[in-house]
XYZ file of N, CA and C in Angstrom:
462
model
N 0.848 -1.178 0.000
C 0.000 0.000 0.000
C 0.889 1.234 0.000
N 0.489 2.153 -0.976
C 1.640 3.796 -0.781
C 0.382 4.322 -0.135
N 0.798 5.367 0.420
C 0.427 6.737 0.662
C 1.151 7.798 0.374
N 0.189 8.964 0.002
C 0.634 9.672 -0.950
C 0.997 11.168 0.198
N 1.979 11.352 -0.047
C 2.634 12.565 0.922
C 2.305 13.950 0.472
N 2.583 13.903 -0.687
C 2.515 15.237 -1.637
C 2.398 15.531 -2.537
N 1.623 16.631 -3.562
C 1.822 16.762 -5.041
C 1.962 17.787 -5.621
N 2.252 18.602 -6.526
C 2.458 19.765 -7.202
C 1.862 19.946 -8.384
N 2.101 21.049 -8.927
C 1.016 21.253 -10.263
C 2.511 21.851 -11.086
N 2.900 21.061 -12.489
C 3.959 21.554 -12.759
C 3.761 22.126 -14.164
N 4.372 22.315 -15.269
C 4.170 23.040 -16.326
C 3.339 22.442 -17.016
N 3.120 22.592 -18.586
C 1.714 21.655 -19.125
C 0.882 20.754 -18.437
N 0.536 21.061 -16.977
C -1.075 20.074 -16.074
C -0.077 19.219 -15.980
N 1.268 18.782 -15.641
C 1.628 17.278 -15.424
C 1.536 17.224 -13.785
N 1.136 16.357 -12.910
C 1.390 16.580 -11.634
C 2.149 15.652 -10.800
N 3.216 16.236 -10.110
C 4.079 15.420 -9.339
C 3.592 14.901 -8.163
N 4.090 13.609 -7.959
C 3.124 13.108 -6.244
C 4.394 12.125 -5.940
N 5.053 12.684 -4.753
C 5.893 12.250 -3.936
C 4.912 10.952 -2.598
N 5.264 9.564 -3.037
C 4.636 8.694 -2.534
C 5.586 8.011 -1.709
N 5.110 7.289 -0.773
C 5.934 6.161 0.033
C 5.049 4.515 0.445
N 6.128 4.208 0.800
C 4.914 2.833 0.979
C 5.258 2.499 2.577
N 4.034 2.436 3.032
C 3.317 1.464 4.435
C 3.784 0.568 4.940
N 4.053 -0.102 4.036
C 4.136 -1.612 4.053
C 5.531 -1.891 4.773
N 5.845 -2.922 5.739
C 7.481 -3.260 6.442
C 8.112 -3.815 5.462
N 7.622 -4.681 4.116
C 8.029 -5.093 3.312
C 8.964 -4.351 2.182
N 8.223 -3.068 2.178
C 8.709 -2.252 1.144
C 9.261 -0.778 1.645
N 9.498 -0.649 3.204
C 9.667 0.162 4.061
C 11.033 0.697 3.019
N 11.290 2.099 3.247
C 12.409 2.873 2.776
C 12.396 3.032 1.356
N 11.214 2.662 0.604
C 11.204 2.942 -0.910
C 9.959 3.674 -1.117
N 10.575 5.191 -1.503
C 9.189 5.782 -2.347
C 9.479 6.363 -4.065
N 8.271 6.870 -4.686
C 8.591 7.436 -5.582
C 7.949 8.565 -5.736
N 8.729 9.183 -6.712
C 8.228 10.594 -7.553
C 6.964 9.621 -8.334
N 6.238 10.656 -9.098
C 5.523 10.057 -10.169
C 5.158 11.454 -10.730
N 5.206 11.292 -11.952
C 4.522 12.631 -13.132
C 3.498 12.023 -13.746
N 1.966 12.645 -13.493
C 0.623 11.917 -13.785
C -0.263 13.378 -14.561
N -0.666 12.554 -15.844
C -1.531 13.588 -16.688
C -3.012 13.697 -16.354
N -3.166 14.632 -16.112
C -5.193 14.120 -15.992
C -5.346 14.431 -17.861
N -6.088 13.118 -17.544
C -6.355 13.451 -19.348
C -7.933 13.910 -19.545
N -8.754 13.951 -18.694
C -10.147 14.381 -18.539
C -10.849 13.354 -18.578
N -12.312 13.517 -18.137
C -12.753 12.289 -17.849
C -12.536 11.150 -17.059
N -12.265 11.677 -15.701
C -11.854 11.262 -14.845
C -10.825 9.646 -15.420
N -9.603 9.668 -16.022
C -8.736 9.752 -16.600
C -7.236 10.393 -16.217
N -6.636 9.492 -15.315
C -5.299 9.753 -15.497
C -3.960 8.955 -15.718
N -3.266 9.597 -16.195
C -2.161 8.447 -16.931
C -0.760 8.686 -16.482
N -0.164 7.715 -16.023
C 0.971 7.534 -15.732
C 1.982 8.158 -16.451
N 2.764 9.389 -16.646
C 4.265 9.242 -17.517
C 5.440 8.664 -16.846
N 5.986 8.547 -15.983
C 6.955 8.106 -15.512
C 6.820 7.846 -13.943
N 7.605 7.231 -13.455
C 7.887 7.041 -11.620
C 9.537 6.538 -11.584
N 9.932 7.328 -10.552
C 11.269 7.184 -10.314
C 11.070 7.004 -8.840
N 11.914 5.688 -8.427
C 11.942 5.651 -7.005
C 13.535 6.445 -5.975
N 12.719 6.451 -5.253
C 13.342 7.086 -4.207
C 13.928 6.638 -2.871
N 15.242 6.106 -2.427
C 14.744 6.396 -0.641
C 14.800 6.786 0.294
N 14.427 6.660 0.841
C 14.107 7.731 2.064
C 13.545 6.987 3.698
N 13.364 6.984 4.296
C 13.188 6.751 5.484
C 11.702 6.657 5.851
N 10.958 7.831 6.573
C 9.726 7.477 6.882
C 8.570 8.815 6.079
N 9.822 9.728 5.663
C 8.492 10.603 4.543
C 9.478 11.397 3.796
N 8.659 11.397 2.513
C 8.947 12.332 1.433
C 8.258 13.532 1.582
N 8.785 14.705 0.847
C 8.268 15.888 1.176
C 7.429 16.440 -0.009
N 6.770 17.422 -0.034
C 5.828 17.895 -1.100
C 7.204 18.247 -2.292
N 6.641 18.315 -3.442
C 8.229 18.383 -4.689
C 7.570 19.771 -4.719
N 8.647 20.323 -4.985
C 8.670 22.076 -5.609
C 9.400 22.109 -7.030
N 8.513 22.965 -7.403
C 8.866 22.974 -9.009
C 9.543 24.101 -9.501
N 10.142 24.585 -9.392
C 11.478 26.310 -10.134
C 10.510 26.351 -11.737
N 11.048 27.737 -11.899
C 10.735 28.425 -13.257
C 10.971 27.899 -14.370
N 11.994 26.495 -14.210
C 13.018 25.849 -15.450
C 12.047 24.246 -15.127
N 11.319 24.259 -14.675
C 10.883 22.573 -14.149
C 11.236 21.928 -13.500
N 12.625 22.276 -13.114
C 13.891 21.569 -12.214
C 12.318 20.866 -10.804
N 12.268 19.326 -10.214
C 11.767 19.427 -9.719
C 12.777 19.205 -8.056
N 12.390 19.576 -6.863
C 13.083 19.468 -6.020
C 12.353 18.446 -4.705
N 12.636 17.220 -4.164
C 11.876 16.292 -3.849
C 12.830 16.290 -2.160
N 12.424 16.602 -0.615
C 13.396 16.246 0.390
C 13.004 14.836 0.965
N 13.862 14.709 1.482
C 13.342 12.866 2.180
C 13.869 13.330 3.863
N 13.516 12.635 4.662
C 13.798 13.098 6.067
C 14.802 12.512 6.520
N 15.307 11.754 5.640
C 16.213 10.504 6.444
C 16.067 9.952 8.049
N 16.822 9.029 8.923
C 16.840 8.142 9.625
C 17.976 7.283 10.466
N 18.142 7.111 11.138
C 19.349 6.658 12.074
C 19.322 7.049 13.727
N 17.931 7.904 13.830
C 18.296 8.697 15.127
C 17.323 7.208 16.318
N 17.340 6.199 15.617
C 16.312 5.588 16.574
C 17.408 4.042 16.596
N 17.572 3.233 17.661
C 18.439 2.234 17.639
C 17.956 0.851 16.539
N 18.631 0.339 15.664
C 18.084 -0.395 14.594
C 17.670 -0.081 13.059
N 17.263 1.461 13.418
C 17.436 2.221 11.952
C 17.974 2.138 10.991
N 17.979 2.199 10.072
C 18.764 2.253 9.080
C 19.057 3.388 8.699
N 20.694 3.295 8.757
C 21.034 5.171 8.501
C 20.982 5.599 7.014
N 20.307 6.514 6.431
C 19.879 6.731 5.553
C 19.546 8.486 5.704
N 20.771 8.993 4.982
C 20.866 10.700 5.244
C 19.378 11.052 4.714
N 19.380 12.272 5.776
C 18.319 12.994 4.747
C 18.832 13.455 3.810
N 18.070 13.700 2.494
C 18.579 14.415 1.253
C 17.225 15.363 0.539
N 18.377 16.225 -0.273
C 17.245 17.145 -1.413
C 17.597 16.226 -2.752
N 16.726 16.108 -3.606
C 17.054 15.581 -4.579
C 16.483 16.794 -5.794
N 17.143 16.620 -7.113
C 16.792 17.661 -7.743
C 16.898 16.681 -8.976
N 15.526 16.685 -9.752
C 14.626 16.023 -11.209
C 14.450 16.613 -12.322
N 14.873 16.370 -13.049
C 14.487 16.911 -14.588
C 13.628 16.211 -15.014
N 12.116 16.326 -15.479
C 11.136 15.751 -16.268
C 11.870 15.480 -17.703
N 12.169 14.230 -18.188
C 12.672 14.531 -19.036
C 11.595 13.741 -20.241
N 10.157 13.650 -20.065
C 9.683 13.105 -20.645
C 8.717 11.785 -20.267
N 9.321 10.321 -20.737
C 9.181 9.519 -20.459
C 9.763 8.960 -18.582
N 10.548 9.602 -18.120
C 11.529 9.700 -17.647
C 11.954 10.597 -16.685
N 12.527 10.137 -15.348
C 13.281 11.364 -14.945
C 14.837 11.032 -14.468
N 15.091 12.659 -14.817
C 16.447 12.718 -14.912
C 16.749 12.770 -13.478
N 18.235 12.409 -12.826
C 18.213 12.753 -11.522
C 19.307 13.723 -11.850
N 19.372 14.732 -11.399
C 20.474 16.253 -11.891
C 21.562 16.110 -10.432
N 20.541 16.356 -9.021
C 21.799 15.883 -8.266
C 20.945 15.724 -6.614
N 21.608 15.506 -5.969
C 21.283 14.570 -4.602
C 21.760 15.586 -3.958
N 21.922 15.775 -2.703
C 22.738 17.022 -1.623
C 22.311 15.806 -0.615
N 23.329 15.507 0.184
C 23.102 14.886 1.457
C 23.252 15.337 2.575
N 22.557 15.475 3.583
C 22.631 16.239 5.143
C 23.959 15.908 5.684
N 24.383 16.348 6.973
C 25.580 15.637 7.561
C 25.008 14.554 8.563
N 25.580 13.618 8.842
C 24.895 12.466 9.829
C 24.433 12.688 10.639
N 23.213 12.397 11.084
C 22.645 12.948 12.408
C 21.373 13.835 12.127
N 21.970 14.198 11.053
C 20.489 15.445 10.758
C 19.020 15.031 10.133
N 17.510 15.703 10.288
C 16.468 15.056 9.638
C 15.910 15.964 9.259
N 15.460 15.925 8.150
C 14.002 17.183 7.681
C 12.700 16.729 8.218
N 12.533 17.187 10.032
C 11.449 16.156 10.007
C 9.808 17.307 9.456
N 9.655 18.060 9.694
C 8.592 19.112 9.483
C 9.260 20.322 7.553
N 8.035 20.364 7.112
C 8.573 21.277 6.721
C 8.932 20.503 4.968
N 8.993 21.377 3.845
C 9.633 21.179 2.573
C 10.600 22.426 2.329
N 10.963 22.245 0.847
C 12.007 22.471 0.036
C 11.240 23.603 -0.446
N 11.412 25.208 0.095
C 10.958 26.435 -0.762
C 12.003 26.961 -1.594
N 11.548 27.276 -2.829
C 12.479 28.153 -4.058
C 12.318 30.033 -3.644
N 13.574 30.160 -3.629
C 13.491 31.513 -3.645
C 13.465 32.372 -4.680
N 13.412 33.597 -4.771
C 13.194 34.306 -6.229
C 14.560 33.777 -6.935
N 16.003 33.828 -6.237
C 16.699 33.978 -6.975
C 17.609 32.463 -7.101
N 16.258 31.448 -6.955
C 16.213 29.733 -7.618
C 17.236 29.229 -6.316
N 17.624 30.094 -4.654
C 18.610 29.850 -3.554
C 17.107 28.639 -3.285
N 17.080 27.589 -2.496
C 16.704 26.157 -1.862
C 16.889 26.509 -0.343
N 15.834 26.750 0.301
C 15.603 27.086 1.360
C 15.268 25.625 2.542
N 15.681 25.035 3.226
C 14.819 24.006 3.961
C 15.547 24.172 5.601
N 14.500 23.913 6.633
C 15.099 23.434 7.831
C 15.468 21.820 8.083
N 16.017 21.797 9.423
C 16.521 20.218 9.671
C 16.131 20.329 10.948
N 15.955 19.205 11.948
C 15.608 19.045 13.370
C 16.252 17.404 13.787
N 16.709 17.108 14.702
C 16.795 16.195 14.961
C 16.007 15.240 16.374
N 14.790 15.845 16.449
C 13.652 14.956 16.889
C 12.211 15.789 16.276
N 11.228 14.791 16.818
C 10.099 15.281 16.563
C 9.468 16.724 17.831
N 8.073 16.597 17.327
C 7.611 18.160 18.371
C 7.513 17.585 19.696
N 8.086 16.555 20.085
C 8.251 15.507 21.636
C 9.127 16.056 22.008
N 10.491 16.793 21.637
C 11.455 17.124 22.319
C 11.401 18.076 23.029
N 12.123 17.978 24.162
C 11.944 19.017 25.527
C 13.188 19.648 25.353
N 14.240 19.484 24.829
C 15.213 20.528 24.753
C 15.514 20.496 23.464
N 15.218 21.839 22.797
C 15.348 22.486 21.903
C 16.871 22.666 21.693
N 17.722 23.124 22.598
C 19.056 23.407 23.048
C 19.827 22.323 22.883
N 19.844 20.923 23.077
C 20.421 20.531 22.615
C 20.847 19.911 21.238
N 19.819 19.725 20.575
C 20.022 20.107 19.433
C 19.362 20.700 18.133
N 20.006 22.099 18.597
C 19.068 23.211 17.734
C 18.792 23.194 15.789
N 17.835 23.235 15.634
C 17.532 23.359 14.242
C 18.008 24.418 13.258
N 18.589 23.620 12.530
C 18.942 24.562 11.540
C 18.451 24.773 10.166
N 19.121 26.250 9.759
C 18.077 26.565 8.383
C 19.487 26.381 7.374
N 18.955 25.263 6.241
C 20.272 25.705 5.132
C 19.486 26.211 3.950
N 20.444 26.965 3.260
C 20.558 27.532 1.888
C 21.010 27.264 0.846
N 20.646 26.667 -0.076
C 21.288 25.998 -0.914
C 21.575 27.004 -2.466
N 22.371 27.075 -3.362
C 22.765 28.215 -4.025
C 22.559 27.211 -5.189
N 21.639 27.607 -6.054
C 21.642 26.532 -7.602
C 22.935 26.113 -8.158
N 23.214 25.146 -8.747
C 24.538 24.635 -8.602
C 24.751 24.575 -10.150
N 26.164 24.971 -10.233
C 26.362 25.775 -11.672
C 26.821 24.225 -12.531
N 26.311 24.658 -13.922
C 26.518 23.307 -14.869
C 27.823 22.994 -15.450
């Protein structure tokens, strides 16, 4: 079973939906997917690229160029985990297909647990990190941070 985390509305009606799956079987695998509504209650698959990630994918953000930008929360902070950085991932629709352009990995320890991937005017990748959930009683020890990410030259 997936459940569906998030979706976007990207250039020509294609829509992105950042999914994960339920299941212990298939635990740590989700995907992108680019889906057409073709009308008539009617929609069609163009591509799915999997992903992984830990226990959630984040809503995808789409830039002025299509570039799509997908975060995963990563995992390790619980004993038995599987360490698995959080990451931004960055997609080119390339059709049938997606391109993967490039990955950014957190430093160990870190999670995107709240929160997505905002584009700024000038295409800078805005996201926070936390390393527990809204359960934690000290903030102080380990404080959340905001990174900035600068579009990365070709």
């Amino acid at each position: 079973e997936e459940e569906s985390v998030g979706v976007a509305l990207g250039q020509n009606g294609v829509v992105y939906a950042a999914t994960g799956s339920t299941e212990e079987s298939n635990k740590n695998i989700g995907k992108l997917y680019a889906l057409l509504d073709e009308g008539k209650n009617s929609v069609r698959e163009l591509w799915n690229e999997p992903i992984s990630f830990d226990s959630s994918l984040g809503i995808p953000a789409i830039d002025s160029n299509g570039i799509i930008y997908v975060k995963t929360r990563g995992s390790g902070m619980e004993p038995g985990d599987p360490e698995i950085p959080a990451r931004v991932y960055a997609f080119k629709d390339s059709g049938d297909h997606a391109t993967e352009l490039w990955v950014y990995d957190l430093p160990a320890g870190e999670e995107i647990w709240w929160g997505n991937v905002v584009i700024g005017s000038d295409k800078t990748l805005y996201f926070a990190t936390a390393t527990c959930d809204m359960s934690c009683a000290d903030e102080t020890a380990n404080p959340p941070a905001l990174y900035a990410l600068g579009e990365p030259k070709e």
